[in-house]
């Protein structure tokens, strides 16, 4: 839709396959389109099938981290921060910033 993403992270979804963010409204519209056309659930950006489990999603994110995807690194930093690992979070955020993530 090309609208700016909401500031509130709870109103957007991280696509674990390509680590792109999509607003929840566009995600909902994509799901409705897939259901109406009886399509498999895929990422609207890369068309990769959506993960069947949280473990598979985490593996996808780790693959993106190994590929030095700045948004995947920022996402992992946020997860580490939430777990109380502030040094780990800082390392991920520093690397993401070095790769151009603001």
GROMACS .gro file of N, CA and C in nm:
model
  306
    1UNK      N    1   0.081  -0.120   0.000
    1UNK     CA    2   0.000   0.000   0.000
    1UNK      C    3   0.086   0.126   0.000
    2UNK      N    4   0.213   0.112   0.032
    2UNK     CA    5   0.311   0.222   0.031
    2UNK      C    6   0.285   0.329   0.137
    3UNK      N    7   0.198   0.302   0.234
    3UNK     CA    8   0.180   0.394   0.346
    3UNK      C    9   0.293   0.371   0.446
    4UNK      N   10   0.331   0.473   0.521
    4UNK     CA   11   0.435   0.454   0.623
    4UNK      C   12   0.389   0.351   0.726
    5UNK      N   13   0.484   0.272   0.775
    5UNK     CA   14   0.451   0.173   0.877
    5UNK      C   15   0.419   0.243   1.008
    6UNK      N   16   0.330   0.184   1.089
    6UNK     CA   17   0.298   0.244   1.218
    6UNK      C   18   0.420   0.241   1.311
    7UNK      N   19   0.428   0.339   1.398
    7UNK     CA   20   0.537   0.344   1.495
    7UNK      C   21   0.525   0.228   1.593
    8UNK      N   22   0.403   0.192   1.628
    8UNK     CA   23   0.376   0.083   1.721
    8UNK      C   24   0.409  -0.051   1.653
    9UNK      N   25   0.511  -0.122   1.704
    9UNK     CA   26   0.551  -0.249   1.644
    9UNK      C   27   0.443  -0.356   1.654
   10UNK      N   28   0.347  -0.338   1.744
   10UNK     CA   29   0.238  -0.435   1.758
   10UNK      C   30   0.140  -0.429   1.642
   11UNK      N   31   0.153  -0.328   1.556
   11UNK     CA   32   0.062  -0.312   1.442
   11UNK      C   33   0.128  -0.348   1.309
   12UNK      N   34   0.240  -0.421   1.318
   12UNK     CA   35   0.306  -0.468   1.197
   12UNK      C   36   0.358  -0.609   1.223
   13UNK      N   37   0.384  -0.680   1.115
   13UNK     CA   38   0.427  -0.819   1.122
   13UNK      C   39   0.560  -0.835   1.051
   14UNK      N   40   0.651  -0.907   1.113
   14UNK     CA   41   0.779  -0.939   1.052
   14UNK      C   42   0.763  -1.067   0.971
   15UNK      N   43   0.795  -1.061   0.844
   15UNK     CA   44   0.792  -1.181   0.761
   15UNK      C   45   0.928  -1.250   0.779
   16UNK      N   46   0.928  -1.366   0.843
   16UNK     CA   47   1.054  -1.430   0.882
   16UNK      C   48   1.137  -1.479   0.764
   17UNK      N   49   1.075  -1.500   0.650
   17UNK     CA   50   1.148  -1.553   0.534
   17UNK      C   51   1.243  -1.450   0.475
   18UNK      N   52   1.199  -1.325   0.465
   18UNK     CA   53   1.281  -1.221   0.403
   18UNK      C   54   1.306  -1.103   0.497
   19UNK      N   55   1.252  -1.111   0.619
   19UNK     CA   56   1.266  -1.008   0.723
   19UNK      C   57   1.218  -0.871   0.678
   20UNK      N   58   1.109  -0.870   0.603
   20UNK     CA   59   1.043  -0.745   0.567
   20UNK      C   60   0.928  -0.722   0.665
   21UNK      N   61   0.900  -0.596   0.691
   21UNK     CA   62   0.787  -0.561   0.776
   21UNK      C   63   0.667  -0.530   0.689
   22UNK      N   64   0.551  -0.572   0.733
   22UNK     CA   65   0.427  -0.544   0.663
   22UNK      C   66   0.326  -0.501   0.768
   23UNK      N   67   0.247  -0.399   0.736
   23UNK     CA   68   0.146  -0.355   0.833
   23UNK      C   69   0.039  -0.463   0.845
   24UNK      N   70  -0.024  -0.471   0.961
   24UNK     CA   71  -0.122  -0.576   0.985
   24UNK      C   72  -0.240  -0.568   0.889
   25UNK      N   73  -0.275  -0.448   0.843
   25UNK     CA   74  -0.384  -0.434   0.747
   25UNK      C   75  -0.351  -0.501   0.615
   26UNK      N   76  -0.229  -0.479   0.566
   26UNK     CA   77  -0.187  -0.542   0.440
   26UNK      C   78  -0.172  -0.693   0.457
   27UNK      N   79  -0.125  -0.736   0.574
   27UNK     CA   80  -0.115  -0.878   0.601
   27UNK      C   81  -0.253  -0.943   0.599
   28UNK      N   82  -0.349  -0.877   0.661
   28UNK     CA   83  -0.487  -0.927   0.663
   28UNK      C   84  -0.544  -0.933   0.520
   29UNK      N   85  -0.520  -0.828   0.442
   29UNK     CA   86  -0.569  -0.825   0.304
   29UNK      C   87  -0.507  -0.939   0.222
   30UNK      N   88  -0.380  -0.968   0.246
   30UNK     CA   89  -0.313  -1.077   0.175
   30UNK      C   90  -0.374  -1.212   0.213
   31UNK      N   91  -0.402  -1.232   0.341
   31UNK     CA   92  -0.464  -1.357   0.387
   31UNK      C   93  -0.602  -1.374   0.326
   32UNK      N   94  -0.680  -1.267   0.324
   32UNK     CA   95  -0.815  -1.274   0.264
   32UNK      C   96  -0.806  -1.309   0.116
   33UNK      N   97  -0.713  -1.246   0.043
   33UNK     CA   98  -0.693  -1.275  -0.099
   33UNK      C   99  -0.657  -1.421  -0.119
   34UNK      N  100  -0.567  -1.471  -0.035
   34UNK     CA  101  -0.526  -1.612  -0.048
   34UNK      C  102  -0.642  -1.706  -0.020
   35UNK      N  103  -0.724  -1.673   0.079
   35UNK     CA  104  -0.839  -1.758   0.111
   35UNK      C  105  -0.942  -1.756   0.000
   36UNK      N  106  -0.971  -1.638  -0.054
   36UNK     CA  107  -1.070  -1.627  -0.161
   36UNK      C  108  -1.027  -1.701  -0.287
   37UNK      N  109  -0.899  -1.695  -0.317
   37UNK     CA  110  -0.848  -1.759  -0.438
   37UNK      C  111  -0.797  -1.901  -0.412
   38UNK      N  112  -0.815  -1.947  -0.286
   38UNK     CA  113  -0.772  -2.082  -0.245
   38UNK      C  114  -0.624  -2.105  -0.275
   39UNK      N  115  -0.542  -2.009  -0.236
   39UNK     CA  116  -0.397  -2.017  -0.255
   39UNK      C  117  -0.330  -2.059  -0.125
   40UNK      N  118  -0.209  -2.112  -0.136
   40UNK     CA  119  -0.130  -2.140  -0.017
   40UNK      C  120  -0.086  -2.008   0.045
   41UNK      N  121  -0.066  -2.010   0.177
   41UNK     CA  122  -0.022  -1.889   0.246
   41UNK      C  123   0.126  -1.866   0.216
   42UNK      N  124   0.155  -1.749   0.160
   42UNK     CA  125   0.292  -1.713   0.125
   42UNK      C  126   0.320  -1.570   0.168
   43UNK      N  127   0.448  -1.537   0.168
   43UNK     CA  128   0.491  -1.400   0.198
   43UNK      C  129   0.453  -1.310   0.080
   44UNK      N  130   0.394  -1.194   0.106
   44UNK     CA  131   0.357  -1.105  -0.004
   44UNK      C  132   0.479  -1.043  -0.074
   45UNK      N  133   0.596  -1.048  -0.012
   45UNK     CA  134   0.716  -0.991  -0.073
   45UNK      C  135   0.791  -1.093  -0.158
   46UNK      N  136   0.826  -1.207  -0.098
   46UNK     CA  137   0.912  -1.302  -0.169
   46UNK      C  138   0.838  -1.429  -0.212
   47UNK      N  139   0.713  -1.442  -0.175
   47UNK     CA  140   0.628  -1.557  -0.210
   47UNK      C  141   0.676  -1.689  -0.151
   48UNK      N  142   0.762  -1.681  -0.051
   48UNK     CA  143   0.808  -1.801   0.020
   48UNK      C  144   0.692  -1.850   0.107
   49UNK      N  145   0.669  -1.981   0.117
   49UNK     CA  146   0.561  -2.030   0.203
   49UNK      C  147   0.580  -1.986   0.348
   50UNK      N  148   0.472  -1.951   0.414
   50UNK     CA  149   0.483  -1.910   0.554
   50UNK      C  150   0.524  -2.028   0.640
   51UNK      N  151   0.601  -2.004   0.745
   51UNK     CA  152   0.648  -2.113   0.829
   51UNK      C  153   0.532  -2.184   0.899
   52UNK      N  154   0.549  -2.314   0.916
   52UNK     CA  155   0.445  -2.395   0.981
   52UNK      C  156   0.457  -2.393   1.133
   53UNK      N  157   0.575  -2.352   1.184
   53UNK     CA  158   0.595  -2.350   1.329
   53UNK      C  159   0.682  -2.230   1.366
   54UNK      N  160   0.685  -2.200   1.493
   54UNK     CA  161   0.769  -2.090   1.543
   54UNK      C  162   0.916  -2.125   1.523
   55UNK      N  163   0.952  -2.252   1.540
   55UNK     CA  164   1.090  -2.295   1.520
   55UNK      C  165   1.136  -2.270   1.376
   56UNK      N  166   1.050  -2.301   1.281
   56UNK     CA  167   1.084  -2.277   1.140
   56UNK      C  168   1.100  -2.128   1.113
   57UNK      N  169   1.014  -2.046   1.173
   57UNK     CA  170   1.026  -1.902   1.159
   57UNK      C  171   1.156  -1.850   1.218
   58UNK      N  172   1.194  -1.904   1.335
   58UNK     CA  173   1.320  -1.864   1.398
   58UNK      C  174   1.440  -1.905   1.313
   59UNK      N  175   1.433  -2.022   1.250
   59UNK     CA  176   1.541  -2.065   1.161
   59UNK      C  177   1.553  -1.970   1.042
   60UNK      N  178   1.439  -1.927   0.990
   60UNK     CA  179   1.440  -1.832   0.877
   60UNK      C  180   1.508  -1.701   0.918
   61UNK      N  181   1.474  -1.651   1.037
   61UNK     CA  182   1.534  -1.525   1.085
   61UNK      C  183   1.684  -1.544   1.104
   62UNK      N  184   1.726  -1.659   1.160
   62UNK     CA  185   1.869  -1.683   1.180
   62UNK      C  186   1.943  -1.689   1.045
   63UNK      N  187   1.877  -1.744   0.944
   63UNK     CA  188   1.937  -1.745   0.809
   63UNK      C  189   1.958  -1.603   0.760
   64UNK      N  190   1.859  -1.516   0.785
   64UNK     CA  191   1.871  -1.376   0.743
   64UNK      C  192   1.980  -1.305   0.824
   65UNK      N  193   1.995  -1.340   0.951
   65UNK     CA  194   2.101  -1.281   1.034
   65UNK      C  195   2.238  -1.321   0.979
   66UNK      N  196   2.253  -1.450   0.943
   66UNK     CA  197   2.379  -1.497   0.887
   66UNK      C  198   2.411  -1.427   0.754
   67UNK      N  199   2.306  -1.382   0.684
   67UNK     CA  200   2.325  -1.309   0.557
   67UNK      C  201   2.345  -1.159   0.582
   68UNK      N  202   2.357  -1.119   0.711
   68UNK     CA  203   2.377  -0.978   0.750
   68UNK      C  204   2.263  -0.888   0.706
   69UNK      N  205   2.142  -0.934   0.723
   69UNK     CA  206   2.023  -0.852   0.694
   69UNK      C  207   2.006  -0.754   0.811
   70UNK      N  208   2.015  -0.623   0.785
   70UNK     CA  209   2.009  -0.525   0.894
   70UNK      C  210   1.880  -0.534   0.976
   71UNK      N  211   1.766  -0.556   0.910
   71UNK     CA  212   1.643  -0.560   0.988
   71UNK      C  213   1.636  -0.685   1.074
   72UNK      N  214   1.688  -0.798   1.025
   72UNK     CA  215   1.691  -0.920   1.106
   72UNK      C  216   1.780  -0.900   1.228
   73UNK      N  217   1.891  -0.830   1.209
   73UNK     CA  218   1.980  -0.801   1.322
   73UNK      C  219   1.911  -0.710   1.424
   74UNK      N  220   1.838  -0.609   1.376
   74UNK     CA  221   1.766  -0.521   1.467
   74UNK      C  222   1.659  -0.598   1.544
   75UNK      N  223   1.588  -0.686   1.473
   75UNK     CA  224   1.484  -0.768   1.535
   75UNK      C  225   1.544  -0.856   1.646
   76UNK      N  226   1.658  -0.918   1.618
   76UNK     CA  227   1.721  -1.004   1.718
   76UNK      C  228   1.770  -0.921   1.836
   77UNK      N  229   1.818  -0.800   1.809
   77UNK     CA  230   1.857  -0.711   1.919
   77UNK      C  231   1.739  -0.680   2.010
   78UNK      N  232   1.623  -0.656   1.949
   78UNK     CA  233   1.502  -0.628   2.028
   78UNK      C  234   1.462  -0.750   2.112
   79UNK      N  235   1.477  -0.870   2.053
   79UNK     CA  236   1.445  -0.992   2.128
   79UNK      C  237   1.541  -1.010   2.245
   80UNK      N  238   1.670  -0.988   2.220
   80UNK     CA  239   1.769  -1.000   2.328
   80UNK      C  240   1.740  -0.899   2.439
   81UNK      N  241   1.705  -0.777   2.401
   81UNK     CA  242   1.673  -0.674   2.500
   81UNK      C  243   1.556  -0.720   2.587
   82UNK      N  244   1.455  -0.776   2.526
   82UNK     CA  245   1.339  -0.824   2.600
   82UNK      C  246   1.372  -0.938   2.694
   83UNK      N  247   1.476  -1.015   2.661
   83UNK     CA  248   1.519  -1.125   2.747
   83UNK      C  249   1.613  -1.078   2.857
   84UNK      N  250   1.653  -0.951   2.853
   84UNK     CA  251   1.743  -0.897   2.954
   84UNK      C  252   1.890  -0.906   2.916
   85UNK      N  253   1.922  -0.951   2.797
   85UNK     CA  254   2.060  -0.960   2.749
   85UNK      C  255   2.095  -0.829   2.679
   86UNK      N  256   2.128  -0.727   2.759
   86UNK     CA  257   2.150  -0.593   2.705
   86UNK      C  258   2.278  -0.583   2.623
   87UNK      N  259   2.383  -0.657   2.663
   87UNK     CA  260   2.508  -0.655   2.587
   87UNK      C  261   2.488  -0.719   2.449
   88UNK      N  262   2.416  -0.832   2.447
   88UNK     CA  263   2.387  -0.898   2.320
   88UNK      C  264   2.303  -0.810   2.229
   89UNK      N  265   2.204  -0.743   2.289
   89UNK     CA  266   2.118  -0.652   2.212
   89UNK      C  267   2.201  -0.541   2.150
   90UNK      N  268   2.291  -0.484   2.231
   90UNK     CA  269   2.375  -0.374   2.181
   90UNK      C  270   2.461  -0.421   2.065
   91UNK      N  271   2.515  -0.544   2.073
   91UNK     CA  272   2.598  -0.597   1.964
   91UNK      C  273   2.517  -0.611   1.835
   92UNK      N  274   2.396  -0.666   1.846
   92UNK     CA  275   2.312  -0.680   1.727
   92UNK      C  276   2.276  -0.544   1.669
   93UNK      N  277   2.238  -0.450   1.754
   93UNK     CA  278   2.199  -0.317   1.706
   93UNK      C  279   2.317  -0.244   1.643
   94UNK      N  280   2.436  -0.260   1.701
   94UNK     CA  281   2.555  -0.196   1.647
   94UNK      C  282   2.586  -0.250   1.507
   95UNK      N  283   2.577  -0.381   1.492
   95UNK     CA  284   2.603  -0.441   1.361
   95UNK      C  285   2.498  -0.397   1.260
   96UNK      N  286   2.371  -0.392   1.303
   96UNK     CA  287   2.262  -0.348   1.213
   96UNK      C  288   2.286  -0.204   1.169
   97UNK      N  289   2.327  -0.118   1.262
   97UNK     CA  290   2.352   0.022   1.229
   97UNK      C  291   2.469   0.034   1.132
   98UNK      N  292   2.571  -0.050   1.150
   98UNK     CA  293   2.686  -0.050   1.060
   98UNK      C  294   2.649  -0.092   0.918
   99UNK      N  295   2.539  -0.168   0.907
   99UNK     CA  296   2.493  -0.212   0.775
   99UNK      C  297   2.387  -0.121   0.716
  100UNK      N  298   2.360  -0.009   0.784
  100UNK     CA  299   2.270   0.090   0.728
  100UNK      C  300   2.132   0.098   0.789
  101UNK      N  301   2.104   0.018   0.893
  101UNK     CA  302   1.974   0.024   0.958
  101UNK      C  303   1.970   0.145   1.050
  102UNK      N  304   1.867   0.224   1.038
  102UNK     CA  305   1.858   0.343   1.123
  102UNK      C  306   1.776   0.310   1.241
   0.00000   0.00000   0.00000
